[in-house]
Amino acid sequence: MEPGAGDGAPHHDENNAYRRPGTMSAAHAEDAEREADPLRPVLKRLWEERKWHPSAVRAELLRLGYEEERVAQDGERLGGSLTVRELFSRYEDGRYVTDEGALVALRVHDDACVTGVVQEAAYGVRAGGPYPETGCFEPPYGH
């Protein structure tokens, strides 16, 4: 069993490494917080207006001057910094369900992201490091 796992499963930390974001440098963390500031009021307004479809969220954020991130087939980033997508699906009652809402990711630096969500229940924005397998988006589950 790993040190610090307590009564938990052996290799808990190792098995959940995919859920831990990377570390941001202090300067890049400040940049990410600065980039998060203009997103907060936009996502709040969209939430209040009950506009959380990814296309509506994307359109509003593109008006702020962001460019959609472009990625090659091999994963190489080609430009842009903004990704807006639907929420991750989940398995419920024998089928996959995707709630209404949008996930937002803004790549600020290789080690710094701003992520957001807007859906019926809530909205939020935070700065953090990227995840090993899913970039700026927190992985919904492991492999």
Coordinates of N, CA and C in Angstrom, one line a residue:
M1 N 0.9 -1.2 0.0 CA 0.0 0.0 0.0 C 0.9 1.2 0.0
E2 N 0.4 2.3 -0.7 CA 1.2 3.5 -0.7 C 1.2 4.3 0.6
P3 N 2.3 5.0 0.9 CA 2.3 5.8 2.1 C 1.2 6.9 1.9
G4 N 0.5 7.1 3.0 CA -0.6 8.1 3.0 C -1.9 7.6 2.5
A5 N -2.0 6.3 2.0 CA -3.3 5.8 1.5 C -4.3 5.5 2.6
G6 N -3.8 5.4 3.8 CA -4.7 5.2 4.9 C -5.4 3.8 4.7
D7 N -6.7 3.8 4.9 CA -7.5 2.6 4.7 C -7.9 2.4 3.2
G8 N -7.4 3.3 2.3 CA -7.8 3.3 0.9 C -7.1 2.2 0.2
A9 N -7.4 2.1 -1.1 CA -6.9 1.1 -2.0 C -5.4 1.2 -2.2
P10 N -4.7 0.1 -2.4 CA -3.3 0.2 -2.7 C -3.2 0.9 -4.1
H11 N -2.2 1.7 -4.2 CA -1.9 2.4 -5.4 C -2.9 3.5 -5.8
H12 N -3.6 4.0 -4.8 CA -4.7 5.0 -5.0 C -4.1 6.2 -5.7
D13 N -3.0 6.8 -5.2 CA -2.4 8.0 -5.8 C -2.0 7.7 -7.3
E14 N -1.3 6.6 -7.5 CA -0.9 6.2 -8.8 C -2.1 6.0 -9.8
N15 N -3.1 5.4 -9.3 CA -4.3 5.1 -10.1 C -5.1 6.4 -10.4
N16 N -4.9 7.4 -9.6 CA -5.7 8.6 -9.8 C -4.8 9.8 -10.3
A17 N -3.6 9.5 -10.8 CA -2.7 10.6 -11.3 C -3.4 11.3 -12.4
Y18 N -4.2 10.7 -13.2 CA -4.8 11.3 -14.4 C -5.7 12.5 -13.9
R19 N -6.2 12.5 -12.7 CA -7.1 13.5 -12.2 C -6.4 14.7 -11.5
R20 N -5.1 14.6 -11.5 CA -4.3 15.7 -10.9 C -3.8 16.6 -12.0
P21 N -4.1 17.9 -11.9 CA -3.6 18.8 -13.0 C -2.1 19.1 -12.7
G22 N -1.5 19.5 -13.8 CA 0.0 19.8 -13.7 C 0.2 21.1 -12.9
T23 N 1.4 21.3 -12.6 CA 1.7 22.5 -11.8 C 2.0 23.7 -12.7
M24 N 1.5 24.8 -12.4 CA 1.7 26.0 -13.1 C 2.9 26.8 -12.5
S25 N 3.7 27.5 -13.3 CA 4.6 28.4 -12.7 C 3.9 29.6 -12.1
A26 N 4.5 30.3 -11.2 CA 3.8 31.4 -10.5 C 3.4 32.5 -11.5
A27 N 4.3 32.8 -12.4 CA 4.0 33.8 -13.4 C 2.8 33.4 -14.3
H28 N 2.8 32.1 -14.7 CA 1.7 31.6 -15.6 C 0.4 31.5 -14.8
A29 N 0.5 31.2 -13.5 CA -0.7 31.2 -12.7 C -1.4 32.6 -12.7
E30 N -0.5 33.6 -12.6 CA -1.1 35.0 -12.6 C -1.7 35.3 -13.9
D31 N -1.0 34.9 -15.0 CA -1.6 35.1 -16.3 C -2.9 34.4 -16.5
A32 N -3.0 33.2 -16.0 CA -4.3 32.4 -16.1 C -5.4 33.1 -15.3
E33 N -5.1 33.6 -14.1 CA -6.1 34.3 -13.3 C -6.6 35.6 -14.0
R34 N -5.6 36.2 -14.6 CA -5.9 37.5 -15.4 C -6.9 37.1 -16.6
E35 N -6.6 36.0 -17.2 CA -7.5 35.6 -18.4 C -8.8 35.1 -17.9
A36 N -8.9 34.6 -16.7 CA -10.2 34.1 -16.1 C -11.1 35.3 -15.8
D37 N -10.6 36.4 -15.5 CA -11.4 37.5 -15.0 C -12.5 37.9 -16.1
P38 N -12.2 38.1 -17.4 CA -13.2 38.5 -18.3 C -14.2 37.4 -18.6
L39 N -13.9 36.1 -18.3 CA -14.8 35.0 -18.6 C -15.9 34.9 -17.6
R40 N -15.6 35.3 -16.3 CA -16.6 35.1 -15.3 C -17.9 35.9 -15.5
P41 N -17.9 37.2 -15.8 CA -19.1 37.9 -16.0 C -19.9 37.3 -17.3
V42 N -19.2 36.9 -18.3 CA -19.8 36.4 -19.5 C -20.6 35.1 -19.2
L43 N -19.9 34.2 -18.5 CA -20.5 32.9 -18.1 C -21.7 33.1 -17.1
K44 N -21.5 34.1 -16.2 CA -22.6 34.4 -15.3 C -23.8 34.9 -16.0
R45 N -23.6 35.8 -17.0 CA -24.7 36.4 -17.8 C -25.4 35.3 -18.6
L46 N -24.6 34.4 -19.2 CA -25.2 33.3 -20.0 C -26.0 32.4 -19.1
W47 N -25.5 32.1 -17.9 CA -26.2 31.3 -17.0 C -27.5 31.9 -16.6
E48 N -27.5 33.2 -16.3 CA -28.7 33.9 -15.9 C -29.7 33.9 -17.0
E49 N -29.2 34.0 -18.3 CA -30.1 34.0 -19.5 C -30.5 32.6 -19.9
R50 N -30.0 31.6 -19.2 CA -30.2 30.2 -19.5 C -29.8 29.8 -20.9
K51 N -28.6 30.4 -21.3 CA -28.0 30.1 -22.5 C -26.7 29.3 -22.3
W52 N -26.8 28.0 -22.3 CA -25.6 27.2 -22.0 C -25.3 26.2 -23.0
H53 N -25.9 26.3 -24.2 CA -25.6 25.4 -25.3 C -24.2 25.8 -25.8
P54 N -23.3 24.8 -26.1 CA -21.9 25.2 -26.5 C -21.9 26.2 -27.6
S55 N -22.8 26.2 -28.6 CA -22.7 27.1 -29.7 C -22.9 28.6 -29.2
A56 N -23.8 28.7 -28.3 CA -24.1 30.1 -27.7 C -22.9 30.6 -26.9
V57 N -22.3 29.7 -26.1 CA -21.2 30.0 -25.3 C -20.0 30.4 -26.1
R58 N -19.7 29.5 -27.1 CA -18.6 29.8 -28.1 C -18.7 31.1 -28.7
A59 N -19.9 31.4 -29.2 CA -20.2 32.7 -29.9 C -19.8 33.9 -29.0
E60 N -20.3 33.8 -27.8 CA -20.0 34.9 -26.9 C -18.5 35.1 -26.6
L61 N -17.8 34.0 -26.4 CA -16.4 34.0 -26.1 C -15.6 34.4 -27.3
L62 N -16.0 34.1 -28.5 CA -15.3 34.5 -29.7 C -15.4 36.0 -29.8
R63 N -16.5 36.6 -29.4 CA -16.7 38.1 -29.4 C -15.7 38.8 -28.5
L64 N -15.1 38.1 -27.5 CA -14.1 38.6 -26.6 C -12.7 38.7 -27.3
G65 N -12.7 38.1 -28.5 CA -11.4 38.1 -29.2 C -10.6 36.8 -29.2
Y66 N -11.1 35.8 -28.5 CA -10.4 34.5 -28.5 C -10.6 33.8 -29.8
E67 N -9.6 33.0 -30.1 CA -9.7 32.2 -31.4 C -9.8 30.7 -31.0
E68 N -10.6 30.0 -31.7 CA -10.7 28.5 -31.4 C -9.4 27.8 -31.6
E69 N -9.1 26.9 -30.6 CA -7.9 26.1 -30.7 C -8.0 25.1 -31.8
R70 N -6.9 25.0 -32.6 CA -6.8 24.1 -33.7 C -5.7 23.1 -33.4
V71 N -6.1 21.8 -33.5 CA -5.1 20.7 -33.2 C -5.1 19.7 -34.4
A72 N -3.8 19.4 -34.7 CA -3.6 18.4 -35.8 C -4.0 17.0 -35.4
Q73 N -4.1 16.1 -36.3 CA -4.4 14.7 -36.0 C -3.5 14.1 -35.0
D74 N -2.2 14.5 -35.1 CA -1.2 13.9 -34.2 C -1.2 14.6 -32.8
G75 N -2.1 15.5 -32.6 CA -2.1 16.2 -31.3 C -1.4 17.5 -31.2
E76 N -0.6 17.9 -32.3 CA 0.1 19.1 -32.3 C -0.8 20.3 -32.3
R77 N -0.6 21.3 -31.4 CA -1.5 22.4 -31.4 C -1.0 23.4 -32.5
L78 N -2.0 23.8 -33.3 CA -1.7 24.7 -34.5 C -2.0 26.1 -34.3
G79 N -2.7 26.5 -33.2 CA -3.0 27.9 -33.0 C -4.3 28.0 -32.2
G80 N -4.7 29.2 -31.9 CA -5.9 29.4 -31.1 C -5.7 28.9 -29.7
S81 N -6.6 29.3 -28.8 CA -6.5 28.9 -27.4 C -7.8 28.5 -26.8
L82 N -9.0 28.7 -27.5 CA -10.3 28.4 -26.9 C -10.9 27.1 -27.4
T83 N -11.4 26.3 -26.5 CA -12.2 25.2 -26.8 C -13.5 25.2 -26.0
V84 N -14.6 25.1 -26.7 CA -15.9 25.0 -26.0 C -16.6 23.7 -26.5
R85 N -17.1 22.9 -25.6 CA -17.6 21.6 -26.0 C -18.8 21.3 -25.1
E86 N -19.6 20.2 -25.4 CA -20.7 19.8 -24.6 C -20.1 19.2 -23.3
L87 N -20.9 19.0 -22.3 CA -20.5 18.3 -21.1 C -20.2 16.8 -21.4
F88 N -19.4 16.2 -20.6 CA -19.1 14.8 -20.7 C -20.3 14.0 -20.4
S89 N -20.5 12.9 -21.1 CA -21.7 12.1 -20.9 C -21.4 11.2 -19.7
R90 N -22.4 10.6 -19.1 CA -22.3 9.7 -18.0 C -23.3 8.6 -18.2
Y91 N -23.0 7.4 -17.6 CA -23.8 6.3 -17.8 C -24.8 6.3 -16.7
E92 N -26.1 6.2 -17.0 CA -27.2 6.2 -16.1 C -28.3 5.4 -16.6
D93 N -28.8 4.5 -15.7 CA -30.0 3.6 -16.0 C -29.8 2.9 -17.4
G94 N -28.6 2.3 -17.6 CA -28.4 1.5 -18.8 C -28.1 2.3 -20.1
R95 N -27.9 3.6 -20.0 CA -27.6 4.4 -21.2 C -26.7 5.6 -20.9
Y96 N -26.1 6.1 -21.9 CA -25.3 7.3 -21.7 C -26.2 8.6 -21.8
V97 N -26.0 9.5 -20.9 CA -26.8 10.7 -20.8 C -25.8 11.9 -20.8
T98 N -26.1 12.9 -21.6 CA -25.3 14.1 -21.6 C -26.2 15.3 -21.2
D99 N -25.9 15.9 -20.1 CA -26.7 17.0 -19.6 C -26.5 18.2 -20.5
E100 N -27.4 19.2 -20.5 CA -27.2 20.4 -21.3 C -26.2 21.2 -20.6
G101 N -25.4 21.9 -21.4 CA -24.3 22.7 -20.8 C -23.1 22.8 -21.7
A102 N -22.2 23.6 -21.3 CA -20.9 23.7 -22.0 C -19.7 23.7 -21.1
L103 N -18.7 23.1 -21.6 CA -17.4 23.2 -20.9 C -16.5 24.1 -21.7
V104 N -15.7 24.9 -21.0 CA -14.9 25.9 -21.7 C -13.4 25.7 -21.2
A105 N -12.5 25.7 -22.2 CA -11.1 25.6 -21.9 C -10.4 26.7 -22.6
L106 N -9.5 27.4 -21.9 CA -8.7 28.4 -22.6 C -7.3 28.1 -22.2
R107 N -6.5 27.8 -23.2 CA -5.1 27.5 -23.0 C -4.3 28.8 -22.9
V108 N -3.7 29.1 -21.8 CA -3.0 30.3 -21.6 C -1.5 30.1 -21.8
H109 N -1.0 29.1 -21.3 CA 0.4 28.6 -21.6 C 0.4 27.1 -21.6
D110 N 1.5 26.5 -22.0 CA 1.6 25.0 -22.0 C 1.3 24.5 -20.6
D111 N 1.6 25.2 -19.5 CA 1.3 24.7 -18.2 C 0.2 25.4 -17.5
A112 N -0.6 26.2 -18.2 CA -1.7 27.0 -17.6 C -2.9 27.1 -18.4
C113 N -4.1 26.8 -17.8 CA -5.4 26.8 -18.4 C -6.4 27.6 -17.6
V114 N -7.4 28.0 -18.2 CA -8.6 28.5 -17.6 C -9.7 27.6 -18.0
T115 N -10.5 27.1 -17.1 CA -11.6 26.2 -17.4 C -12.9 26.8 -16.9
G116 N -14.0 26.5 -17.5 CA -15.2 27.0 -17.1 C -16.3 26.0 -17.4
V117 N -17.5 26.2 -16.8 CA -18.6 25.4 -17.1 C -19.8 26.3 -16.9
V118 N -20.8 26.1 -17.8 CA -22.1 26.8 -17.6 C -23.2 25.7 -18.0
Q119 N -24.1 25.5 -17.0 CA -25.1 24.6 -17.1 C -26.3 25.0 -16.2
E120 N -27.4 24.3 -16.3 CA -28.6 24.7 -15.5 C -28.3 24.9 -14.0
A121 N -27.5 24.0 -13.5 CA -27.3 24.0 -12.0 C -26.4 25.1 -11.6
A122 N -25.4 25.5 -12.4 CA -24.4 26.5 -11.9 C -23.5 26.9 -13.1
Y123 N -22.6 27.8 -12.8 CA -21.5 28.2 -13.7 C -20.3 28.4 -12.8
G124 N -19.1 28.3 -13.4 CA -17.9 28.6 -12.7 C -16.7 28.7 -13.6
V125 N -15.7 29.3 -13.1 CA -14.5 29.6 -13.9 C -13.3 29.4 -12.9
R126 N -12.2 28.7 -13.3 CA -11.1 28.6 -12.5 C -9.8 28.4 -13.3
A127 N -8.7 28.8 -12.7 CA -7.4 28.6 -13.4 C -6.7 27.4 -12.8
G128 N -6.0 26.7 -13.7 CA -5.3 25.5 -13.2 C -4.4 24.9 -14.3
G129 N -3.6 24.0 -13.9 CA -2.7 23.3 -14.9 C -3.4 22.3 -15.7
P130 N -2.8 21.9 -16.8 CA -3.5 20.9 -17.7 C -3.4 19.5 -17.1
Y131 N -4.2 18.6 -17.6 CA -4.2 17.2 -17.1 C -3.4 16.4 -18.1
P132 N -2.8 15.3 -17.7 CA -1.9 14.6 -18.5 C -2.5 14.0 -19.8
E133 N -3.8 13.6 -19.7 CA -4.4 12.9 -20.8 C -5.5 13.8 -21.5
T134 N -6.0 14.8 -20.9 CA -7.2 15.5 -21.5 C -6.9 17.0 -21.6
G135 N -5.7 17.5 -21.5 CA -5.4 18.9 -21.6 C -6.0 19.7 -20.5
C136 N -6.7 20.8 -20.9 CA -7.3 21.7 -19.9 C -8.5 21.1 -19.2
F137 N -9.2 20.2 -19.9 CA -10.4 19.6 -19.3 C -10.1 18.6 -18.2
E138 N -10.8 18.7 -17.1 CA -10.6 17.6 -16.1 C -11.2 16.3 -16.6
P139 N -10.5 15.2 -16.5 CA -11.0 14.0 -17.1 C -12.3 13.5 -16.3
P140 N -13.3 13.0 -17.0 CA -14.5 12.6 -16.2 C -14.3 11.2 -15.6
Y141 N -13.4 10.4 -16.1 CA -13.1 9.1 -15.6 C -11.8 8.6 -16.2
G142 N -11.2 7.6 -15.6 CA -10.0 7.0 -16.0 C -10.1 5.9 -17.0
H143 N -9.0 5.4 -17.4 CA -8.9 4.3 -18.3 C -8.6 3.0 -17.6

